[in-house]
Structures are given as structure tokens and as C-alpha cells.
Amino acid sequence: MTSCTFLDRLPRELRDLIYEEVLADEEEVIVDTDLHQGVYIPGLLHTCKQTRNEASKSFYSKSHFRIITPQTSMLLPVKWLHSMLTRHRKQLRQVTIHFRTNRSPSSSSAFSSPPSPSCHQRPSHRPIQNIFDHQVLNALRMESRYLGDKRRVETSTLLEHLAAMTYLRRRTISFEVDGPSSSSSSSSSSSSEAESGFAHYSTHTWVHELLTRLLERPRVFAWGTLLESYPCCVFLRDRQDRVALLEHL
């Protein structure tokens, strides 16, 4: 059906008001591969060709699209955006890429816990052993950051694809990161403990990579809305703020 007889009799301004009222419930659209595939389309846009052409602008420009991105499919947002028509992608005004940080053995870092000191060390050697453990811990942190987590590479690839995508307002894209899971949040989530929380660090080093890349491109994405509930994000943001403060002194 190319047109709707009832809507044809109404002026365009009144039709636009009807579209906005009907699509008011679609303010937040969840894009999740577990629920549906491809681009979510409300029922109103399936009414007829005329309604779809007129109401699609209101739907894509006023809806908040939240793309649920599992850690096993980091490039899902790029595939979803590419699947859209060009004119619809140009109309997007608010897109949030929501990363899930649920732990997965297949995608987690090679190291999942800090090395524990040997229980049979002599008391007189304990201070030396503590210093050695600290050095080894720092080495493992660097190793796990650059080699242990494949999502670090996928995160950089995702940002590169988004930055190069045509007909997309990149400043409308923001990012969210889940907080630590219940199993990993039993310890305190303060920034001081986040710095020494090697279990969090080695499991989700790609979160550091994401925030670092966004800080390097402050004028590309709307990275300011990145959730800071993740302890290591808080630590990294605090460190970045301290560096910026010292540069202005």
C-alpha cells in the first residue's frame, strides 16, 4: 500500500503531530541481537509507504538507540549502522553503544589474578619478596594490557570504523560500560583500590583502551557520557584530570 486514505485527508502538520504522539513510546530503542536481528522498525512505519517516508525522520531523529554490545561481538554496532539506509543513518541524533563486561574465559585476559606470595618464605625475606611481587605485578599488568585481551584490538577497530563511517553524526555517539559483576565487585570499588585491583584490570583491560582512545579524540565522539561506574575507569579518568591540571599550572 503506497498511501493511507485517512491520513491523506489531514494536513501535513497534523500528521506530524500524530507521528510524534504515536512514536512517543519509542523514545529508547534497545538493539539487542538476543531479541531481534537488524534494524528495529515500529509498527507505524509498516502502515504504508507515505507514512514510512514521513514518520521515519521523527522516529530516527528523536529516538534514543541503545546498542547492546556483548564482549564476544565488539563490532556489532558497526554492522548494525551499516545495515541501515543512508537517509536513516543521517537522521540519527542519539546513539549509545552499551558494552557488557560479563566475564568470559574465551575473551578474558591471559592473567586473571595477581600472583600470591609463597607461604614458605622466611620472615626476614618478606620485605624483599613484597618488592619483587610488586615488580612482577606491574610487569604482568603491562603484559596483559597489550597482549592478553583481544578486545583491546577490537575496540580500536570499532572506533576506527565509526570515525570513518559516512553519513553518520559521530558526535551523537556515546558509550556506556557495565559495572563490575557481582563476583568481581565483592571488593571495594574506590579509585585507590581500583588501582591495585589486578583482577579487574586483567579481566577488562579493553575498558582502559576504550577510555584512552576516547580521550585521544575528544572532538570526535560524545565520550563525555561514558559511565564511570567501572572502578578502573574512575582511576584512569582521575589520573587524566590530574595530568590536565598540571599542564595548566
Coordinates of C-alpha atoms in Angstrom, one line a residue:
M1 CA 0.0 0.0 0.0
T2 CA 1.5 3.3 -1.1
S3 CA -0.8 5.7 0.9
C4 CA -3.4 5.8 3.7
T5 CA -6.7 7.3 2.7
F6 CA -7.4 8.6 6.2
L7 CA -4.1 10.3 6.7
D8 CA -4.2 11.8 3.2
R9 CA -7.1 13.9 4.2
L10 CA -5.2 15.5 7.1
P11 CA -2.7 18.4 6.7
R12 CA 1.0 17.6 7.0
E13 CA 1.4 19.5 10.3
L14 CA -1.3 17.4 11.9
R15 CA 0.1 14.2 10.5
D16 CA 3.5 15.1 12.0
L17 CA 1.8 15.6 15.4
I18 CA 0.2 12.2 15.1
Y19 CA 3.6 10.6 14.3
E20 CA 5.3 12.2 17.3
E21 CA 2.5 11.1 19.6
V22 CA 2.4 7.5 18.4
L23 CA 6.2 7.2 18.5
A24 CA 6.5 8.8 21.9
D25 CA 6.7 5.4 23.5
E26 CA 9.7 4.6 21.3
E27 CA 12.0 7.2 23.0
E28 CA 14.5 4.5 23.8
V29 CA 15.0 1.7 21.3
I30 CA 17.0 -1.3 22.5
V31 CA 19.0 -3.0 19.8
D32 CA 19.9 -6.5 21.1
T33 CA 20.8 -9.5 18.9
D34 CA 19.2 -11.7 21.6
L35 CA 15.8 -10.1 20.9
H36 CA 15.7 -9.3 17.1
Q37 CA 18.0 -9.0 14.1
G38 CA 18.7 -6.0 12.0
V39 CA 17.1 -2.6 12.4
Y40 CA 14.1 -2.2 14.8
I41 CA 11.1 -0.8 13.0
P42 CA 7.9 0.2 14.8
G43 CA 4.5 -0.9 13.5
L44 CA 3.6 2.6 12.4
L45 CA 6.3 2.6 9.7
H46 CA 4.8 -0.6 8.2
T47 CA 1.4 1.1 7.6
C48 CA 2.1 2.4 4.1
K49 CA 4.9 3.9 2.0
Q50 CA 3.8 7.5 2.6
T51 CA 3.6 7.1 6.4
R52 CA 7.0 5.4 6.4
N53 CA 8.6 8.2 4.5
E54 CA 7.1 10.9 6.7
A55 CA 7.4 9.3 10.1
S56 CA 10.8 7.8 9.7
K57 CA 12.5 11.1 10.2
S58 CA 10.7 11.6 13.5
F59 CA 11.5 8.1 14.6
Y60 CA 15.2 8.1 13.9
S61 CA 15.9 11.7 14.9
K62 CA 14.0 11.6 18.3
S63 CA 14.6 8.1 19.5
H64 CA 17.5 7.1 21.6
F65 CA 19.1 3.9 20.2
R66 CA 20.9 1.8 22.7
I67 CA 23.0 -0.9 21.1
I68 CA 23.7 -3.7 23.5
T69 CA 27.2 -4.9 22.6
P70 CA 28.4 -8.2 24.1
Q71 CA 32.1 -8.8 24.6
T72 CA 32.0 -11.6 22.0
S73 CA 30.8 -9.3 19.3
M74 CA 32.5 -5.9 19.7
L75 CA 31.9 -4.9 16.1
L76 CA 28.1 -5.3 16.3
P77 CA 27.4 -1.5 16.4
V78 CA 29.2 -1.1 13.0
K79 CA 27.3 -3.9 11.4
W80 CA 24.0 -2.5 12.7
L81 CA 24.7 1.0 11.5
H82 CA 25.8 -0.3 8.1
S83 CA 22.6 -2.2 7.8
M84 CA 20.5 1.0 7.9
L85 CA 19.5 3.0 4.9
T86 CA 21.7 6.1 4.3
R87 CA 19.0 8.6 4.9
H88 CA 18.0 6.9 8.2
R89 CA 21.6 6.9 9.4
K90 CA 21.9 10.6 8.6
Q91 CA 18.8 11.2 10.8
L92 CA 20.2 9.6 13.9
R93 CA 20.7 12.1 16.8
Q94 CA 21.3 9.9 19.9
V95 CA 23.1 6.5 19.8
T96 CA 24.6 4.8 22.8
I97 CA 26.9 1.8 22.5
H98 CA 26.4 -0.2 25.7
F99 CA 29.3 -2.6 26.3
R100 CA 28.6 -5.6 28.5
T101 CA 31.6 -6.6 30.7
N102 CA 30.4 -10.0 31.8
R103 CA 33.4 -12.2 32.2
S104 CA 34.1 -14.9 29.6
P105 CA 37.0 -17.3 29.7
S106 CA 37.4 -17.2 25.9
S107 CA 37.9 -13.5 25.7
S108 CA 39.3 -12.5 29.1
S109 CA 43.0 -11.8 29.7
A110 CA 45.6 -14.4 30.0
F111 CA 46.1 -13.5 33.7
S112 CA 43.0 -13.4 35.9
S113 CA 44.5 -12.9 39.4
P114 CA 47.7 -11.4 40.9
P115 CA 50.5 -13.8 41.9
S116 CA 50.2 -14.7 45.5
P117 CA 53.4 -14.7 47.7
S118 CA 54.8 -18.0 48.6
C119 CA 53.7 -19.2 52.1
H120 CA 57.0 -20.8 52.9
Q121 CA 59.1 -17.6 52.6
R122 CA 61.2 -16.9 55.7
P123 CA 60.1 -13.8 57.7
S124 CA 63.4 -12.0 57.1
H125 CA 62.9 -12.2 53.3
R126 CA 59.3 -10.9 53.4
P127 CA 60.1 -7.2 52.6
I128 CA 62.3 -8.2 49.7
Q129 CA 59.6 -10.7 48.5
N130 CA 57.0 -7.9 48.6
I131 CA 59.1 -5.6 46.5
F132 CA 59.6 -8.4 44.0
D133 CA 55.9 -9.3 43.9
H134 CA 55.1 -5.6 43.2
Q135 CA 57.6 -5.5 40.3
V136 CA 56.2 -8.8 38.8
L137 CA 52.7 -7.4 39.2
N138 CA 53.5 -4.3 37.3
A139 CA 55.1 -6.4 34.5
L140 CA 52.0 -8.6 34.3
R141 CA 49.8 -5.6 34.1
M142 CA 51.6 -4.2 31.1
E143 CA 51.8 -7.7 29.5
S144 CA 48.1 -8.3 29.9
R145 CA 47.2 -4.9 28.7
Y146 CA 48.9 -5.2 25.3
L147 CA 48.8 -9.0 24.7
G148 CA 46.3 -10.6 27.0
D149 CA 43.0 -9.3 25.8
K150 CA 41.9 -9.4 22.1
R151 CA 39.1 -7.0 22.8
R152 CA 41.7 -4.2 23.0
V153 CA 42.3 -4.6 19.3
E154 CA 38.6 -4.9 18.5
T155 CA 37.9 -1.7 20.5
S156 CA 40.4 0.2 18.4
T157 CA 39.0 -1.3 15.2
L158 CA 35.4 -0.3 16.3
L159 CA 36.4 3.3 16.9
E160 CA 38.2 3.5 13.5
H161 CA 35.2 2.1 11.7
L162 CA 32.9 4.6 13.4
A163 CA 35.2 7.5 12.7
A164 CA 35.3 6.6 9.0
M165 CA 31.6 5.8 8.5
T166 CA 29.9 8.1 6.1
Y167 CA 26.5 9.8 6.7
L168 CA 26.9 9.5 10.4
R169 CA 26.9 12.3 13.1
R170 CA 29.7 10.9 15.2
R171 CA 29.1 13.5 18.0
T172 CA 25.8 11.8 18.6
I173 CA 27.5 8.5 19.6
S174 CA 28.2 8.0 23.3
F175 CA 29.5 4.9 25.1
E176 CA 28.5 3.0 28.2
V177 CA 30.3 0.3 30.1
D178 CA 28.7 -2.1 32.6
G179 CA 29.9 -2.0 36.1
P180 CA 31.8 -5.0 37.5
S181 CA 29.9 -8.2 38.0
S182 CA 28.8 -9.3 41.5
S183 CA 31.7 -11.8 41.6
S184 CA 34.3 -9.1 40.9
S185 CA 32.6 -6.3 42.9
S186 CA 32.9 -8.0 46.3
S187 CA 36.0 -5.8 47.0
S188 CA 35.7 -2.1 47.4
S189 CA 35.2 -0.1 44.2
S190 CA 37.1 3.0 45.3
S191 CA 39.6 4.5 42.9
S192 CA 42.5 3.7 45.2
E193 CA 41.6 0.0 45.4
A194 CA 40.9 0.0 41.7
E195 CA 44.5 0.9 41.0
S196 CA 45.6 -2.2 42.9
G197 CA 42.7 -4.4 41.8
F198 CA 44.6 -6.6 39.4
A199 CA 41.7 -8.9 38.9
H200 CA 39.6 -6.1 37.5
Y201 CA 42.5 -4.8 35.5
S202 CA 43.5 -8.0 33.8
T203 CA 39.9 -9.1 33.0
H204 CA 38.7 -5.9 31.3
T205 CA 41.9 -4.1 30.0
W206 CA 39.9 -3.2 26.9
V207 CA 37.9 -0.7 29.0
H208 CA 41.2 1.2 29.6
E209 CA 41.8 1.1 25.9
L210 CA 38.4 2.4 25.1
L211 CA 38.7 5.4 27.5
T212 CA 42.2 6.1 26.4
R213 CA 41.2 6.2 22.7
L214 CA 38.2 8.5 23.5
L215 CA 40.4 10.8 25.5
E216 CA 42.7 11.0 22.4
R217 CA 39.7 12.0 20.3
P218 CA 37.8 14.5 22.4
R219 CA 36.2 16.2 19.4
V220 CA 35.1 13.1 17.5
F221 CA 32.7 11.2 19.8
A222 CA 30.4 12.3 22.6
W223 CA 32.6 10.4 25.0
G224 CA 31.6 12.6 28.0
T225 CA 28.6 10.4 28.7
L226 CA 30.8 7.3 29.3
L227 CA 29.6 5.7 32.5
E228 CA 32.2 5.8 35.3
S229 CA 30.8 3.0 37.5
Y230 CA 33.6 0.8 36.5
P231 CA 36.4 1.2 39.1
C232 CA 39.3 1.3 36.7
C233 CA 37.5 3.9 34.6
V234 CA 37.3 6.1 37.6
F235 CA 41.0 5.7 38.3
L236 CA 42.0 6.4 34.7
R237 CA 39.8 9.5 34.5
D238 CA 41.2 10.8 37.8
R239 CA 44.7 10.3 36.5
Q240 CA 43.8 12.1 33.3
D241 CA 42.3 15.0 35.3
R242 CA 45.5 15.3 37.4
V243 CA 47.6 15.4 34.2
A244 CA 45.4 18.1 32.7
L245 CA 45.6 20.2 35.9
L246 CA 49.4 20.0 36.0
E247 CA 49.5 21.2 32.3
H248 CA 47.6 24.3 33.2
L249 CA 49.8 25.2 36.1

